[in-house]
């Protein structure tokens, strides 16, 4: 377990988006938290230190000091936790890597983007508003589209993965951990070539 005291030592902030509490565990909207769980297992750490309205942990990833974060503000206010940490560590938006669910990608598909609009995702919308920038990298994790056009989107993203989809997502969370490490160690181009 590695802990670093120097506030200036953090080079990256990785934000795993989701909603806190057992009610939301295993839902599509919590693909970010699912990846955080995989990160905990892979790095043998616990993301459990309460700071910046979030659960946090520090670790080495790709040779860099990284703050891992699970905002506890609920999805729509995720930007508040992110902005607090960014100000504290004096990071740029380009040093903030956000992991979240995307309904436009099939379950388990990973896709990096270096910037862009929120695409209707309220967590991303909140981060853009709080940082005053959309120029932060992100790793989208596909959770699949609703089964038909009339399906209520809120009901869909708050539904739980079942059967094969649950297996696909668990595997994707593990790949996402490797993808994040590669992004930090070798840069966006390498990571995008391999995972997009």
GROMACS .gro file of C-alpha atoms in nm:
model
  196
    1UNK     CA    1   0.000   0.000   0.000
    2UNK     CA    2   0.144   0.332  -0.106
    3UNK     CA    3   0.037   0.662   0.046
    4UNK     CA    4   0.177   1.001  -0.045
    5UNK     CA    5   0.143   1.308   0.171
    6UNK     CA    6   0.270   1.580  -0.061
    7UNK     CA    7  -0.031   1.755  -0.215
    8UNK     CA    8   0.166   1.843  -0.526
    9UNK     CA    9   0.268   1.485  -0.594
   10UNK     CA   10  -0.057   1.370  -0.758
   11UNK     CA   11  -0.018   1.368  -1.136
   12UNK     CA   12  -0.357   1.224  -1.232
   13UNK     CA   13  -0.708   1.210  -1.099
   14UNK     CA   14  -0.910   0.907  -1.210
   15UNK     CA   15  -1.281   0.955  -1.146
   16UNK     CA   16  -1.511   0.653  -1.143
   17UNK     CA   17  -1.871   0.770  -1.187
   18UNK     CA   18  -2.168   0.608  -1.019
   19UNK     CA   19  -2.436   0.653  -0.755
   20UNK     CA   20  -2.351   0.562  -0.393
   21UNK     CA   21  -2.549   0.313  -0.187
   22UNK     CA   22  -2.665  -0.050  -0.218
   23UNK     CA   23  -2.976   0.055  -0.413
   24UNK     CA   24  -2.759   0.142  -0.715
   25UNK     CA   25  -2.499  -0.136  -0.693
   26UNK     CA   26  -2.470  -0.333  -1.017
   27UNK     CA   27  -2.673  -0.089  -1.226
   28UNK     CA   28  -2.574   0.028  -1.575
   29UNK     CA   29  -2.513   0.382  -1.447
   30UNK     CA   30  -2.255   0.241  -1.204
   31UNK     CA   31  -2.017   0.100  -1.467
   32UNK     CA   32  -1.760   0.347  -1.330
   33UNK     CA   33  -1.793   0.210  -0.977
   34UNK     CA   34  -1.771  -0.144  -1.118
   35UNK     CA   35  -1.434  -0.046  -1.270
   36UNK     CA   36  -1.326   0.103  -0.935
   37UNK     CA   37  -1.399  -0.234  -0.772
   38UNK     CA   38  -1.184  -0.406  -1.037
   39UNK     CA   39  -0.907  -0.150  -0.971
   40UNK     CA   40  -0.920  -0.227  -0.598
   41UNK     CA   41  -0.874  -0.599  -0.669
   42UNK     CA   42  -0.600  -0.543  -0.930
   43UNK     CA   43  -0.395  -0.305  -0.712
   44UNK     CA   44  -0.484  -0.455  -0.374
   45UNK     CA   45  -0.609  -0.123  -0.238
   46UNK     CA   46  -0.930   0.012  -0.086
   47UNK     CA   47  -1.092   0.325  -0.226
   48UNK     CA   48  -1.235   0.425   0.109
   49UNK     CA   49  -1.073   0.747   0.236
   50UNK     CA   50  -1.338   1.020   0.258
   51UNK     CA   51  -1.210   1.339   0.090
   52UNK     CA   52  -1.353   1.593  -0.157
   53UNK     CA   53  -1.711   1.458  -0.112
   54UNK     CA   54  -1.579   1.127  -0.244
   55UNK     CA   55  -1.419   0.798  -0.149
   56UNK     CA   56  -1.053   0.812  -0.251
   57UNK     CA   57  -0.726   0.622  -0.257
   58UNK     CA   58  -0.379   0.699  -0.384
   59UNK     CA   59  -0.177   0.450  -0.585
   60UNK     CA   60   0.096   0.413  -0.845
   61UNK     CA   61  -0.041   0.358  -1.194
   62UNK     CA   62   0.173   0.351  -1.505
   63UNK     CA   63   0.462   0.492  -1.303
   64UNK     CA   64   0.262   0.798  -1.192
   65UNK     CA   65   0.102   0.897  -0.862
   66UNK     CA   66  -0.272   0.884  -0.906
   67UNK     CA   67  -0.572   0.976  -0.693
   68UNK     CA   68  -0.860   0.735  -0.748
   69UNK     CA   69  -1.203   0.881  -0.675
   70UNK     CA   70  -1.561   0.758  -0.639
   71UNK     CA   71  -1.777   1.072  -0.594
   72UNK     CA   72  -2.044   1.027  -0.326
   73UNK     CA   73  -2.252   1.324  -0.441
   74UNK     CA   74  -2.483   1.123  -0.669
   75UNK     CA   75  -2.426   1.129  -1.042
   76UNK     CA   76  -2.580   1.470  -1.123
   77UNK     CA   77  -2.341   1.653  -0.887
   78UNK     CA   78  -2.021   1.453  -0.958
   79UNK     CA   79  -1.845   1.768  -1.079
   80UNK     CA   80  -1.838   1.914  -0.726
   81UNK     CA   81  -1.613   1.636  -0.596
   82UNK     CA   82  -1.394   1.649  -0.907
   83UNK     CA   83  -1.351   2.028  -0.894
   84UNK     CA   84  -1.250   2.016  -0.524
   85UNK     CA   85  -0.971   1.767  -0.594
   86UNK     CA   86  -0.859   1.949  -0.910
   87UNK     CA   87  -0.825   2.276  -0.715
   88UNK     CA   88  -0.646   2.106  -0.423
   89UNK     CA   89  -0.387   1.931  -0.641
   90UNK     CA   90  -0.369   2.215  -0.897
   91UNK     CA   91  -0.444   1.981  -1.186
   92UNK     CA   92  -0.550   2.073  -1.538
   93UNK     CA   93  -0.862   1.920  -1.696
   94UNK     CA   94  -0.623   1.715  -1.914
   95UNK     CA   95  -0.504   1.537  -1.595
   96UNK     CA   96  -0.857   1.424  -1.506
   97UNK     CA   97  -0.955   1.086  -1.650
   98UNK     CA   98  -1.324   1.001  -1.608
   99UNK     CA   99  -1.468   0.648  -1.631
  100UNK     CA  100  -1.841   0.615  -1.697
  101UNK     CA  101  -2.126   0.428  -1.865
  102UNK     CA  102  -2.234   0.489  -2.225
  103UNK     CA  103  -2.567   0.367  -2.361
  104UNK     CA  104  -2.461   0.424  -2.723
  105UNK     CA  105  -2.196   0.148  -2.701
  106UNK     CA  106  -2.271  -0.226  -2.678
  107UNK     CA  107  -2.220  -0.386  -2.334
  108UNK     CA  108  -1.851  -0.416  -2.247
  109UNK     CA  109  -1.716  -0.205  -2.535
  110UNK     CA  110  -1.449   0.046  -2.426
  111UNK     CA  111  -1.383   0.380  -2.592
  112UNK     CA  112  -1.144   0.659  -2.497
  113UNK     CA  113  -1.216   1.020  -2.590
  114UNK     CA  114  -0.993   1.317  -2.514
  115UNK     CA  115  -1.273   1.574  -2.490
  116UNK     CA  116  -1.627   1.643  -2.603
  117UNK     CA  117  -1.981   1.717  -2.498
  118UNK     CA  118  -2.169   1.538  -2.221
  119UNK     CA  119  -2.375   1.343  -2.475
  120UNK     CA  120  -2.671   1.353  -2.237
  121UNK     CA  121  -2.474   1.205  -1.944
  122UNK     CA  122  -2.553   1.404  -1.629
  123UNK     CA  123  -2.230   1.312  -1.450
  124UNK     CA  124  -2.021   1.441  -1.740
  125UNK     CA  125  -2.246   1.747  -1.771
  126UNK     CA  126  -2.176   1.829  -1.405
  127UNK     CA  127  -1.798   1.786  -1.445
  128UNK     CA  128  -1.793   2.010  -1.756
  129UNK     CA  129  -1.992   2.276  -1.568
  130UNK     CA  130  -1.769   2.266  -1.257
  131UNK     CA  131  -1.436   2.256  -1.445
  132UNK     CA  132  -1.549   2.507  -1.706
  133UNK     CA  133  -1.400   2.279  -1.971
  134UNK     CA  134  -1.488   1.969  -2.173
  135UNK     CA  135  -1.118   1.902  -2.252
  136UNK     CA  136  -1.070   1.613  -2.008
  137UNK     CA  137  -1.003   1.257  -2.124
  138UNK     CA  138  -1.260   0.989  -2.055
  139UNK     CA  139  -1.307   0.616  -2.082
  140UNK     CA  140  -1.660   0.520  -2.180
  141UNK     CA  141  -1.783   0.172  -2.096
  142UNK     CA  142  -2.068   0.045  -2.311
  143UNK     CA  143  -2.379  -0.064  -2.121
  144UNK     CA  144  -2.607  -0.115  -2.422
  145UNK     CA  145  -2.907   0.079  -2.545
  146UNK     CA  146  -3.260   0.036  -2.412
  147UNK     CA  147  -3.444  -0.256  -2.578
  148UNK     CA  148  -3.692  -0.026  -2.755
  149UNK     CA  149  -3.719   0.351  -2.829
  150UNK     CA  150  -4.007   0.413  -2.584
  151UNK     CA  151  -3.810   0.271  -2.291
  152UNK     CA  152  -3.756   0.531  -2.015
  153UNK     CA  153  -3.384   0.616  -2.017
  154UNK     CA  154  -3.366   0.673  -1.639
  155UNK     CA  155  -3.524   0.331  -1.578
  156UNK     CA  156  -3.277   0.176  -1.822
  157UNK     CA  157  -2.955   0.319  -1.672
  158UNK     CA  158  -3.075   0.234  -1.320
  159UNK     CA  159  -3.150  -0.127  -1.418
  160UNK     CA  160  -2.919  -0.407  -1.305
  161UNK     CA  161  -2.706  -0.624  -1.535
  162UNK     CA  162  -2.821  -0.986  -1.557
  163UNK     CA  163  -2.682  -1.312  -1.692
  164UNK     CA  164  -2.441  -1.278  -1.981
  165UNK     CA  165  -2.440  -0.896  -1.962
  166UNK     CA  166  -2.320  -0.915  -1.600
  167UNK     CA  167  -2.033  -1.143  -1.706
  168UNK     CA  168  -1.944  -0.918  -2.000
  169UNK     CA  169  -1.936  -0.612  -1.772
  170UNK     CA  170  -1.719  -0.779  -1.509
  171UNK     CA  171  -1.469  -0.870  -1.782
  172UNK     CA  172  -1.489  -0.517  -1.929
  173UNK     CA  173  -1.415  -0.362  -1.588
  174UNK     CA  174  -1.094  -0.565  -1.572
  175UNK     CA  175  -0.994  -0.454  -1.922
  176UNK     CA  176  -1.076  -0.094  -1.830
  177UNK     CA  177  -0.821  -0.109  -1.545
  178UNK     CA  178  -0.552  -0.222  -1.792
  179UNK     CA  179  -0.665   0.048  -2.037
  180UNK     CA  180  -0.637   0.323  -1.774
  181UNK     CA  181  -0.288   0.211  -1.678
  182UNK     CA  182  -0.177   0.204  -2.042
  183UNK     CA  183  -0.326   0.552  -2.101
  184UNK     CA  184  -0.122   0.696  -1.814
  185UNK     CA  185   0.197   0.504  -1.889
  186UNK     CA  186   0.214   0.519  -2.270
  187UNK     CA  187  -0.021   0.806  -2.357
  188UNK     CA  188  -0.361   0.844  -2.522
  189UNK     CA  189  -0.261   0.739  -2.873
  190UNK     CA  190  -0.138   0.395  -2.768
  191UNK     CA  191  -0.440   0.338  -2.544
  192UNK     CA  192  -0.687   0.450  -2.811
  193UNK     CA  193  -0.524   0.231  -3.076
  194UNK     CA  194  -0.549  -0.074  -2.853
  195UNK     CA  195  -0.887  -0.025  -2.687
  196UNK     CA  196  -1.108   0.188  -2.914
   0.00000   0.00000   0.00000
